[in-house]
CSV table of C-alpha atoms in Angstrom, one decimal:
chain,number,residue,atom,x,y,z
A,21,ASP,CA,-38.0,-59.2,-141.4
A,22,ALA,CA,-39.3,-55.8,-142.5
A,23,GLY,CA,-40.8,-53.9,-139.6
A,24,ILE,CA,-44.5,-53.9,-140.6
A,25,THR,CA,-47.3,-54.2,-138.1
A,26,GLN,CA,-50.9,-54.5,-139.0
A,27,SER,CA,-53.7,-54.0,-136.5
A,28,PRO,CA,-56.0,-55.5,-135.7
A,29,ARG,CA,-55.1,-59.0,-136.8
A,30,HIS,CA,-58.7,-60.1,-136.7
A,31,LYS,CA,-61.9,-58.3,-136.7
A,32,VAL,CA,-65.6,-59.2,-137.0
A,33,THR,CA,-68.1,-56.4,-137.6
A,34,GLU,CA,-71.6,-55.8,-139.0
A,35,THR,CA,-72.7,-54.6,-142.4
A,36,GLY,CA,-72.9,-50.8,-142.6
A,37,THR,CA,-70.4,-50.0,-139.9
A,38,PRO,CA,-67.2,-48.1,-140.6
A,39,VAL,CA,-63.9,-50.0,-140.2
A,40,THR,CA,-60.3,-48.8,-140.1
A,41,LEU,CA,-57.3,-50.9,-140.5
A,42,ARG,CA,-53.9,-49.7,-139.6
A,43,CYS,CA,-50.5,-50.4,-141.1
A,44,HIS,CA,-47.4,-49.2,-139.2
A,45,GLN,CA,-43.8,-49.4,-140.5
A,46,THR,CA,-40.5,-48.8,-138.8
A,47,GLU,CA,-38.4,-48.9,-142.1
A,48,ASN,CA,-39.0,-45.3,-143.1
A,49,HIS,CA,-40.0,-46.5,-146.6
A,50,ARG,CA,-41.6,-44.1,-148.9
A,51,TYR,CA,-44.1,-46.4,-150.6
A,52,MET,CA,-47.0,-48.2,-148.8
A,53,TYR,CA,-49.8,-50.4,-150.3
A,54,TRP,CA,-53.0,-52.0,-149.3
A,55,TYR,CA,-54.0,-55.3,-150.9
A,56,ARG,CA,-56.9,-57.7,-150.4
A,57,GLN,CA,-56.6,-61.5,-150.9
A,58,ASP,CA,-59.6,-63.5,-152.0
A,59,PRO,CA,-59.8,-67.1,-153.2
A,60,GLY,CA,-59.5,-67.2,-157.0
A,61,HIS,CA,-58.1,-63.7,-157.2
A,62,GLY,CA,-54.7,-63.7,-155.6
A,63,LEU,CA,-53.8,-60.3,-154.2
A,64,ARG,CA,-55.4,-57.2,-155.6
A,65,LEU,CA,-54.2,-53.6,-155.0
A,66,ILE,CA,-56.7,-51.4,-153.3
A,67,HIS,CA,-54.8,-48.1,-152.7
A,68,TYR,CA,-51.2,-47.1,-152.4
A,69,SER,CA,-49.2,-44.1,-151.2
A,70,TYR,CA,-46.0,-42.6,-152.6
A,71,GLY,CA,-45.4,-40.2,-149.7
A,72,VAL,CA,-47.1,-38.4,-146.8
A,73,LYS,CA,-50.6,-37.2,-148.0
A,74,ASP,CA,-49.9,-38.6,-151.5
A,75,THR,CA,-52.2,-41.5,-152.3
A,76,ASP,CA,-53.7,-43.1,-155.4
A,77,LYS,CA,-56.3,-45.7,-156.3
A,78,GLY,CA,-55.5,-49.3,-157.2
A,79,GLU,CA,-57.5,-52.0,-159.0
A,80,VAL,CA,-60.3,-52.4,-156.5
A,81,SER,CA,-60.6,-49.1,-154.7
A,82,ASP,CA,-64.4,-48.7,-154.6
A,83,GLY,CA,-65.8,-48.6,-151.0
A,84,TYR,CA,-62.3,-47.9,-149.6
A,85,SER,CA,-60.4,-44.8,-148.6
A,86,VAL,CA,-56.9,-44.3,-147.2
A,87,SER,CA,-54.9,-41.7,-145.4
A,88,ARG,CA,-51.3,-41.2,-144.7
A,89,SER,CA,-50.5,-38.3,-142.3
A,90,LYS,CA,-47.1,-39.7,-141.2
A,91,THR,CA,-44.4,-41.7,-143.1
A,92,GLU,CA,-44.9,-44.7,-140.7
A,93,ASP,CA,-48.7,-45.0,-140.8
A,94,PHE,CA,-51.1,-45.9,-143.6
A,95,LEU,CA,-54.8,-46.3,-142.7
A,96,LEU,CA,-57.4,-48.1,-144.8
A,97,THR,CA,-61.0,-47.3,-144.1
A,98,LEU,CA,-64.1,-49.1,-145.2
A,99,GLU,CA,-66.7,-46.3,-145.0
A,100,SER,CA,-69.7,-48.6,-144.8
A,101,ALA,CA,-68.7,-52.2,-144.7
A,102,THR,CA,-70.4,-54.7,-146.9
A,103,SER,CA,-70.2,-58.5,-146.9
A,104,SER,CA,-68.3,-58.4,-150.2
A,105,GLN,CA,-65.4,-56.8,-148.3
A,106,THR,CA,-64.9,-59.8,-146.1
A,107,SER,CA,-61.3,-60.7,-147.0
A,108,VAL,CA,-57.7,-60.8,-145.8
A,109,TYR,CA,-56.1,-57.4,-146.0
A,110,PHE,CA,-52.3,-57.1,-146.5
A,111,CYS,CA,-50.2,-54.0,-146.1
A,112,ALA,CA,-46.9,-53.8,-148.0
A,113,ILE,CA,-44.0,-51.3,-148.1
A,114,SER,CA,-41.2,-50.7,-150.5
A,115,ASP,CA,-38.2,-48.3,-151.0
A,116,GLN,CA,-37.7,-47.4,-154.6
A,117,THR,CA,-34.2,-46.0,-153.9
A,118,GLY,CA,-33.0,-49.4,-155.1
A,119,GLY,CA,-34.6,-48.8,-158.5
A,120,ALA,CA,-37.4,-50.4,-160.5
A,121,GLY,CA,-38.2,-53.9,-159.5
A,122,GLN,CA,-37.6,-53.3,-155.8
A,123,PRO,CA,-39.6,-56.0,-154.0
A,124,GLN,CA,-42.5,-55.1,-151.7
A,125,HIS,CA,-42.5,-56.5,-148.2
A,126,PHE,CA,-45.7,-57.5,-146.6
A,127,GLY,CA,-47.2,-57.5,-143.2
A,128,ASP,CA,-48.9,-60.6,-141.7
A,129,GLY,CA,-52.4,-59.5,-142.7
A,130,THR,CA,-55.8,-58.6,-141.1
A,131,ARG,CA,-58.6,-61.1,-141.4
A,132,LEU,CA,-61.8,-59.1,-141.6
A,133,SER,CA,-65.3,-60.7,-141.5
A,134,ILE,CA,-68.4,-58.6,-142.2
A,135,LEU,CA,-71.6,-60.2,-141.1
B,24,ASP,CA,-59.3,-59.5,-167.1
B,25,GLN,CA,-56.5,-61.6,-165.4
B,26,GLN,CA,-53.2,-60.1,-166.7
B,27,VAL,CA,-51.1,-62.6,-164.7
B,28,LYS,CA,-52.2,-66.2,-164.7
B,29,GLN,CA,-51.1,-69.3,-162.7
B,30,ASN,CA,-53.1,-72.1,-164.3
B,31,SER,CA,-52.1,-74.8,-161.9
B,32,PRO,CA,-53.8,-74.3,-158.5
B,33,SER,CA,-51.7,-77.1,-156.9
B,34,LEU,CA,-48.6,-79.1,-157.4
B,35,SER,CA,-47.3,-82.2,-155.5
B,36,VAL,CA,-43.6,-83.1,-155.6
B,37,GLN,CA,-41.4,-85.5,-153.7
B,38,GLU,CA,-38.6,-84.3,-151.6
B,39,GLY,CA,-35.4,-84.0,-153.5
B,40,ARG,CA,-37.0,-83.7,-156.9
B,41,ILE,CA,-37.5,-80.5,-159.0
B,42,SER,CA,-40.6,-78.3,-158.5
B,43,ILE,CA,-41.6,-76.2,-161.5
B,44,LEU,CA,-44.2,-73.5,-161.1
B,45,ASN,CA,-45.5,-71.7,-164.1
B,46,CYS,CA,-46.9,-68.2,-164.8
B,47,ASP,CA,-48.2,-66.6,-167.9
B,48,TYR,CA,-48.9,-62.9,-168.5
B,49,THR,CA,-50.7,-60.9,-171.2
B,50,ASN,CA,-49.3,-57.3,-170.8
B,51,SER,CA,-46.1,-56.8,-172.8
B,52,MET,CA,-45.4,-53.6,-170.8
B,53,PHE,CA,-44.5,-55.5,-167.7
B,54,ASP,CA,-40.8,-55.0,-167.0
B,55,TYR,CA,-40.2,-56.9,-163.7
B,56,PHE,CA,-41.4,-60.2,-162.5
B,57,LEU,CA,-41.3,-61.5,-158.9
B,58,TRP,CA,-42.1,-64.7,-157.1
B,59,TYR,CA,-43.5,-64.7,-153.5
B,60,LYS,CA,-44.0,-67.5,-151.1
B,61,LYS,CA,-46.8,-67.5,-148.6
B,62,TYR,CA,-47.4,-69.7,-145.5
B,63,PRO,CA,-50.8,-69.8,-143.8
B,64,ALA,CA,-51.5,-66.9,-141.5
B,65,GLU,CA,-48.5,-65.0,-142.7
B,66,GLY,CA,-47.8,-62.3,-145.3
B,67,PRO,CA,-46.2,-63.1,-148.7
B,68,THR,CA,-42.4,-63.3,-148.6
B,69,PHE,CA,-40.3,-62.2,-151.5
B,70,LEU,CA,-38.3,-65.0,-153.1
B,71,ILE,CA,-36.7,-63.9,-156.4
B,72,SER,CA,-37.2,-61.5,-159.2
B,73,ILE,CA,-36.2,-61.1,-162.8
B,74,SER,CA,-35.9,-58.1,-165.1
B,75,SER,CA,-37.5,-58.2,-168.6
B,76,ILE,CA,-34.0,-57.7,-170.1
B,77,LYS,CA,-32.8,-61.1,-168.7
B,78,ASP,CA,-34.0,-64.6,-169.3
B,79,LYS,CA,-32.7,-66.3,-166.1
B,80,ASN,CA,-31.9,-65.4,-162.6
B,81,GLU,CA,-30.6,-67.8,-159.9
B,82,ASP,CA,-30.5,-67.7,-156.2
B,83,GLY,CA,-29.5,-70.8,-154.4
B,84,ARG,CA,-32.1,-73.5,-155.0
B,85,PHE,CA,-34.4,-71.1,-156.8
B,86,THR,CA,-34.1,-70.2,-160.5
B,87,VAL,CA,-36.6,-68.1,-162.4
B,88,PHE,CA,-36.7,-68.3,-166.2
B,89,LEU,CA,-38.4,-65.7,-168.5
B,90,ASN,CA,-39.5,-66.3,-172.0
B,91,LYS,CA,-40.7,-62.9,-173.3
B,92,SER,CA,-41.8,-64.1,-176.7
B,93,ALA,CA,-44.2,-66.6,-175.0
B,94,LYS,CA,-45.0,-64.2,-172.1
B,95,HIS,CA,-44.2,-67.0,-169.8
B,96,LEU,CA,-42.1,-67.4,-166.7
B,97,SER,CA,-41.3,-70.3,-164.4
B,98,LEU,CA,-39.8,-70.9,-161.0
B,99,HIS,CA,-37.6,-74.0,-160.5
B,100,ILE,CA,-36.9,-75.2,-157.0
B,101,VAL,CA,-34.1,-77.8,-156.9
B,102,PRO,CA,-34.0,-79.8,-154.7
B,103,SER,CA,-37.4,-79.4,-153.2
B,104,GLN,CA,-37.7,-79.6,-149.5
B,105,PRO,CA,-40.8,-80.2,-147.2
B,106,GLY,CA,-40.3,-76.6,-145.9
B,107,ASP,CA,-41.0,-75.3,-149.4
B,108,SER,CA,-44.6,-76.4,-149.1
B,109,ALA,CA,-46.5,-73.1,-149.4
B,110,VAL,CA,-48.5,-71.1,-151.8
B,111,TYR,CA,-46.4,-69.4,-154.5
B,112,PHE,CA,-47.5,-66.2,-156.2
B,113,CYS,CA,-46.2,-64.8,-159.4
B,114,ALA,CA,-46.3,-61.0,-159.7
B,115,ALA,CA,-45.5,-58.5,-162.5
B,116,SER,CA,-44.6,-54.9,-162.3
B,117,GLY,CA,-45.8,-52.4,-164.9
B,118,GLY,CA,-44.1,-49.4,-163.5
B,119,PHE,CA,-44.3,-47.3,-160.3
B,120,GLN,CA,-43.9,-50.6,-158.4
B,121,LYS,CA,-47.6,-51.5,-158.8
B,122,LEU,CA,-47.7,-55.2,-158.7
B,123,VAL,CA,-50.2,-57.5,-160.4
B,124,PHE,CA,-50.5,-60.9,-158.8
B,125,GLY,CA,-51.5,-64.3,-160.1
B,126,THR,CA,-53.9,-66.5,-158.2
B,127,GLY,CA,-51.2,-68.6,-156.7
B,128,THR,CA,-50.1,-72.3,-156.9
B,129,ARG,CA,-50.1,-74.4,-153.7
B,130,LEU,CA,-46.9,-76.6,-153.6
B,131,LEU,CA,-46.8,-79.7,-151.5
B,132,VAL,CA,-43.5,-81.3,-151.0
B,133,SER,CA,-43.8,-84.8,-149.5
B,134,PRO,CA,-40.9,-86.6,-147.7
């Protein structure tokens, strides 16, 4: 299994509070991604990173920010959590040295509930 | 606008029979297609992929077929096993490894 650790695994918080989720990898992969999974939507890309301090927006980036100060860590921050951000969040990594179509490997997710 | 669609939310199959999961896409710029399997409380696990220059890729019990003219791909599992029971996601890559996922199909394989 790819060495990907997401923390926390579960979190309950209140509307309006900031929340930070962490993704840590031990594979030294260049690319890292944050997705959210919701019923009826599959997985949707929030933000991704293609190197240290290099990040870009995905499909559903509003209300989220990311940071990557080290190769191994990719942080997702909800600046002011809203109930619509209740979801399961997945981190993924990939190494494009294998060329286009290299699969992404996923962590086990963080279940976030915002009350 | 759903660019990748899995129109069957669920599928039930008997052990030993073939499971066929379907996926349709709308964006002709997609150049790679992947299938992932997901168990509850775990992350998706990569199963098999296919490049847009091919029409078939096989890996053990899993075969993916791509029909570019119809913008359709399917995953065949033969023979199906109870351990295959999971949610299967189809995904498409349009460059820079940004994946677009379908909504998933829940497969139940009964003994």
